[in-house]
Amino acid sequence: MPAVVVLGAQWGDEGKGKATDLLATTDPIDYVVRTSGGHNAGHTIVIDGEKYATHLLPSGILTPGATSVIANGVVVSPEALFRELDGLLARGVEIGGLVVSANAHVIASYHSVIDKVTERFLGKNQIGTTGRGIGPAYADKVGRVGIRVADLFDESILRQKVEAALDLRNHLLTKVYNRRAIEVDEVVAELLSYSERLRPMVADTSLLLNQALDRGQTVLFEGAQATMLDLDHGTYPFVTSSNPVAGGVCVGAGVGPTRIDRVIGVIKAYTTRVGSGPFPTELFDADGEALQRIGGEIGVSTGRTRRCGWYDAVVARYASRVNGLTEFFLTKLDVLDHWDRIPVCVAYEIDGQRVDEMPMTQTEFHHATPIYEYFDGWKTDISGCRTFADLPKNAQVYVEALEEMSGSKIWGVGVGPGREQTLVVHG
Ligand code: IMP
């Protein structure tokens, strides 16, 4: 399996690390690559009962023998990068190699300042960002005033770029937001302080990855955020500022689409979302609270409680389509062990009409209410199941029904947080 993409099919936090773990059991993974987003992501990895969280580092950092790559499409906070690395080292974890693209854009502390003041300025229209400076860093990139990793190794270029970046920003900060201006010297000093430690990690990651694929090595592109948070295909404007969909992987890594062999969409057996924005199957009742409690639905990055709701097959079909999924990996099925009856959203009702596909406009999506089909629960602890046949009949029916209505086959299922708590449906 040379090039595999694992991405989120809903609003993030689907448990993508589980799919990676299952892949690693059959094929050793040589490279694990992040291609978009920054330290707004949150991967939780449980190894031998110990919990590890990474935000910027690919989860492969904890996979022995794998090299982790932060590719050009990522926005890199050097501060977050070294904080995470040092955190893992302090716990005595064996970590693999790490390579960072020279072309990745840098998040400096002022990006986070701007993220937070912008959110405050938006008031009730705020996006509910992670406050990590992701949007402002991508805005600088698109506005062609961004700072790239390679710039940290040439002080005079760095200074010129920081001056250009802060020029307009400082007008905004002082005249619109009533804040103090950010000093060029402070930013230059902040960024230079990381350059020596960063330098040995920096490479042309597009070349590195293409050469690895030429040699037949296995490259796993590990998605962050998710389809419905995609800047183009998500619930704009309540999205992140990058393209977590499969197409974004090629841009974010410098790898052509013809090289990708599998695109795995990770999807929870129910739905969650953090931050603002429409969410048709959201629950505001005891079931929502139970999903939140049993599923441990607290954001890894920000500690915010996740909004919870039932599985949405319209979202699943959409994710199948815009990503060209070859398969799904269904996570957290065990969270549903406790229900007598499990609703699944099969379509929406919008202004009195049944709609089977993702509506075209934001207005329609805001008006969408779920049309549910109901499945009998299994009321059994399935966390010990290791094959599809081990699952109680009603759980099998649930998985098969989701597969039927979601647009791609279900390759594997997660039945608990541990690395081994997975089962293969279609090998
Ligand atoms: P930003 O990425 O910090 O700009 O936040 C934009 C939106 O994406 C907010 O609703 C965040 O809560 C959401 N978001 C960003 N990263 C993640 C993630 O890894 N999981 C879930 N939601 C995320």
Coordinates of C-alpha atoms in Angstrom, one line a residue, residues 143-410:
G143 CA -1.8 37.4 0.8
R144 CA 1.8 36.7 -0.1
V145 CA 3.2 38.2 3.1
G146 CA 3.8 34.9 4.8
I147 CA 7.0 33.7 6.4
R148 CA 8.3 30.3 5.4
V149 CA 10.4 27.9 7.4
A150 CA 13.4 28.5 5.0
D151 CA 13.2 32.3 5.8
L152 CA 14.4 31.5 9.3
F153 CA 17.8 30.8 8.0
D154 CA 18.4 34.2 6.4
E155 CA 18.1 37.0 8.9
S156 CA 18.0 39.8 6.4
I157 CA 15.2 38.1 4.3
L158 CA 13.4 37.3 7.5
R159 CA 13.4 40.9 8.6
Q160 CA 12.1 42.1 5.3
K161 CA 9.3 39.6 5.3
V162 CA 8.4 40.3 8.9
E163 CA 8.3 44.1 8.1
A164 CA 6.0 43.4 5.1
A165 CA 3.8 41.1 7.1
L166 CA 3.4 43.5 10.0
D167 CA 2.8 46.6 8.0
L168 CA -0.9 46.2 7.3
R169 CA -1.5 44.1 10.4
N170 CA -0.2 46.8 12.7
H171 CA -2.5 49.4 11.0
L172 CA -5.4 47.0 11.8
L173 CA -4.3 46.2 15.3
T174 CA -3.8 49.9 16.3
K175 CA -6.5 51.6 14.3
V176 CA -9.3 49.1 14.2
Y177 CA -8.8 46.8 17.2
N178 CA -7.2 49.4 19.5
R179 CA -4.3 47.2 20.3
R180 CA -0.6 47.9 20.6
A181 CA 1.5 47.4 17.5
I182 CA 3.7 44.4 17.2
E183 CA 7.4 45.1 17.0
V184 CA 9.4 43.8 14.1
D185 CA 12.5 43.2 16.3
E186 CA 10.5 41.1 18.7
V187 CA 9.1 38.8 16.0
V188 CA 12.5 38.4 14.3
A189 CA 14.1 37.5 17.6
E190 CA 11.3 35.1 18.4
L191 CA 11.7 33.3 15.1
L192 CA 15.5 33.3 15.0
S193 CA 15.5 31.7 18.5
Y194 CA 14.2 28.5 16.9
S195 CA 16.4 28.4 13.7
E196 CA 19.3 26.5 15.0
R197 CA 17.3 23.6 16.4
L198 CA 15.0 23.6 13.4
R199 CA 17.7 23.6 10.7
P200 CA 18.7 19.9 10.8
M201 CA 15.0 18.9 10.4
V202 CA 14.4 20.9 7.3
A203 CA 14.2 19.4 3.8
D204 CA 12.5 19.4 0.4
T205 CA 9.7 17.1 1.6
S206 CA 8.1 16.9 -1.9
L207 CA 11.3 15.4 -3.3
L208 CA 11.7 13.2 -0.2
L209 CA 8.2 11.7 -0.5
N210 CA 8.2 11.2 -4.2
Q211 CA 11.5 9.4 -4.0
A212 CA 10.1 7.2 -1.2
L213 CA 7.2 6.3 -3.4
D214 CA 9.5 5.6 -6.3
R215 CA 11.3 3.1 -4.0
G216 CA 7.9 1.4 -3.2
Q217 CA 7.9 2.6 0.4
T218 CA 4.7 3.2 2.3
V219 CA 3.6 6.8 2.8
L220 CA 0.7 7.6 5.0
F221 CA -0.9 11.0 4.6
E222 CA -2.5 11.8 7.9
G223 CA -5.4 14.2 7.7
A224 CA -6.1 16.9 10.3
Q225 CA -9.4 18.6 10.8
A226 CA -11.9 17.1 8.3
T227 CA -14.1 17.3 5.3
M228 CA -16.9 19.5 6.8
L229 CA -14.2 21.9 8.1
D230 CA -12.6 22.3 4.6
L231 CA -12.3 25.9 3.4
D232 CA -13.9 25.1 0.0
H233 CA -16.1 22.1 0.8
G234 CA -17.1 22.5 4.4
T235 CA -19.7 24.6 6.2
Y236 CA -18.1 27.9 5.2
P237 CA -17.5 30.3 7.0
F238 CA -17.5 27.9 10.0
V239 CA -14.5 26.0 8.7
T240 CA -10.7 26.0 9.1
S241 CA -8.5 27.9 6.7
S242 CA -7.0 25.0 4.8
N243 CA -8.1 22.1 2.6
P244 CA -8.3 18.9 4.7
V245 CA -10.0 17.0 1.8
A246 CA -8.1 14.5 -0.3
G247 CA -7.3 17.0 -3.0
G248 CA -5.6 19.2 -0.4
V249 CA -3.2 16.3 0.4
C250 CA -1.6 16.6 -3.1
V251 CA -1.2 20.3 -2.9
G252 CA 0.0 20.2 0.7
A253 CA 2.6 17.5 0.0
G254 CA 3.7 18.1 -3.5
V255 CA 2.6 14.7 -4.6
G256 CA 0.5 14.1 -7.7
P257 CA -3.0 12.7 -7.5
T258 CA -2.1 9.7 -9.7
R259 CA 0.3 8.5 -6.9
I260 CA -2.5 8.0 -4.3
D261 CA -3.6 4.4 -3.9
R262 CA -6.2 4.6 -1.1
V263 CA -8.3 7.3 0.5
I264 CA -9.8 6.3 3.8
G265 CA -12.4 8.4 5.4
V266 CA -12.6 8.1 9.2
I267 CA -16.1 8.5 10.5
K268 CA -17.6 8.1 13.9
A269 CA -20.6 5.9 14.5
Y270 CA -22.3 9.2 15.6
T271 CA -21.3 12.8 15.0
T272 CA -19.5 15.6 16.9
R273 CA -18.4 19.1 16.2
V274 CA -16.5 21.8 18.2
G275 CA -16.8 25.5 17.5
S276 CA -19.7 27.2 15.8
G277 CA -21.7 26.4 12.7
P278 CA -24.6 24.3 11.4
F279 CA -25.0 20.7 12.6
P280 CA -28.3 19.1 11.6
T281 CA -28.3 16.0 13.8
E282 CA -27.1 17.9 16.9
L283 CA -28.8 16.8 20.1
F284 CA -29.7 19.1 23.0
D285 CA -31.2 16.3 25.3
A286 CA -30.1 13.5 27.5
D287 CA -29.0 11.4 24.5
G288 CA -26.6 14.2 23.5
E289 CA -25.3 14.4 27.0
A290 CA -24.8 10.6 27.1
L291 CA -22.9 10.6 23.8
Q292 CA -20.7 13.3 25.1
R293 CA -20.1 11.5 28.5
I294 CA -19.7 8.0 27.2
G295 CA -17.7 9.0 24.1
G296 CA -15.4 11.3 26.3
E297 CA -16.2 14.1 23.8
I298 CA -13.9 16.8 25.1
G299 CA -11.6 18.6 22.5
V300 CA -8.0 17.4 22.7
S301 CA -6.7 20.8 21.6
T302 CA -8.8 23.3 23.5
G303 CA -10.6 21.3 26.2
R304 CA -14.0 22.4 24.9
T305 CA -17.0 20.1 25.2
R306 CA -17.9 18.7 21.7
R307 CA -21.4 19.1 20.4
C308 CA -22.9 15.6 19.8
G309 CA -25.5 14.1 17.5
W310 CA -26.5 11.0 15.6
Y311 CA -24.8 9.6 12.5
D312 CA -25.5 11.7 9.4
A313 CA -25.5 9.7 6.2
V314 CA -25.9 12.8 4.1
V315 CA -22.5 14.0 5.4
A316 CA -21.0 10.6 4.9
R317 CA -22.2 10.5 1.2
Y318 CA -20.8 14.0 0.7
A319 CA -17.5 13.0 2.2
S320 CA -17.4 9.9 -0.1
R321 CA -17.9 12.1 -3.1
V322 CA -15.7 15.1 -2.5
N323 CA -12.8 13.0 -1.3
G324 CA -13.2 10.1 -3.8
L325 CA -13.0 7.7 -0.8
T326 CA -12.0 4.2 -1.4
E327 CA -13.3 3.1 2.0
F328 CA -14.5 4.2 5.5
F329 CA -13.1 3.4 8.9
L330 CA -15.9 3.6 11.4
T331 CA -14.8 4.6 14.9
K332 CA -16.4 4.5 18.4
L333 CA -19.1 1.9 17.6
D334 CA -18.8 0.8 21.3
V335 CA -20.1 4.2 22.5
L336 CA -23.5 3.1 21.1
D337 CA -23.6 -0.1 23.3
H338 CA -26.1 1.6 25.7
W339 CA -29.0 2.5 23.5
D340 CA -32.3 0.5 22.9
R341 CA -32.8 2.3 19.6
I342 CA -30.3 4.2 17.5
P343 CA -31.5 6.9 15.1
V344 CA -29.5 7.5 11.8
C345 CA -30.1 10.5 9.7
V346 CA -30.7 9.3 6.1
A347 CA -31.8 12.6 4.5
Y348 CA -32.8 16.1 5.4
E349 CA -36.1 17.9 5.3
I350 CA -35.6 21.5 4.0
D351 CA -38.6 23.8 3.9
G352 CA -41.0 20.8 3.5
Q353 CA -38.9 19.0 0.9
R354 CA -36.9 15.7 1.3
V355 CA -33.3 16.3 0.3
D356 CA -30.9 13.3 -0.1
E357 CA -27.6 15.1 -0.9
M358 CA -25.8 18.0 0.8
P359 CA -27.7 21.1 0.0
M360 CA -26.1 23.6 -2.3
T361 CA -26.5 26.8 -0.2
Q362 CA -25.6 27.7 3.3
T363 CA -29.2 28.9 3.9
E364 CA -30.6 25.5 3.0
F365 CA -28.1 23.7 5.2
H366 CA -29.1 26.0 8.1
H367 CA -32.7 25.0 7.5
A368 CA -32.0 21.3 7.3
T369 CA -33.7 19.0 9.8
P370 CA -32.9 15.3 9.9
I371 CA -35.1 12.5 8.6
Y372 CA -34.3 9.5 10.8
E373 CA -34.4 5.8 10.4
Y374 CA -34.2 3.8 13.6
F375 CA -32.1 0.7 14.3
D376 CA -32.4 -1.7 17.2
G377 CA -29.5 -1.4 19.7
W378 CA -27.4 -4.3 20.9
K379 CA -27.1 -3.4 24.6
T380 CA -23.9 -5.5 24.9
D381 CA -20.3 -4.5 25.6
I382 CA -18.5 -4.9 22.2
S383 CA -15.1 -3.6 23.3
G384 CA -13.7 -7.1 23.2
C385 CA -14.9 -8.0 19.7
R386 CA -12.0 -8.5 17.2
T387 CA -13.8 -9.8 14.1
F388 CA -17.0 -8.7 12.4
A389 CA -18.6 -12.0 13.3
D390 CA -17.9 -11.4 17.0
L391 CA -20.3 -8.4 16.9
P392 CA -23.8 -8.9 18.1
K393 CA -26.3 -9.2 15.2
N394 CA -27.8 -5.8 15.7
A395 CA -24.4 -4.1 15.6
Q396 CA -23.7 -6.0 12.4
V397 CA -27.0 -4.7 11.0
Y398 CA -26.1 -1.2 12.0
V399 CA -22.7 -1.3 10.4
E400 CA -24.1 -2.8 7.2
A401 CA -26.8 -0.2 7.0
L402 CA -24.3 2.6 7.4
E403 CA -22.2 1.1 4.6
E404 CA -25.2 0.8 2.4
M405 CA -26.2 4.5 2.8
S406 CA -22.8 6.2 3.1
G407 CA -21.4 5.7 -0.4
S408 CA -18.2 3.7 0.3
K409 CA -17.5 0.3 1.8
I410 CA -16.5 0.1 5.5

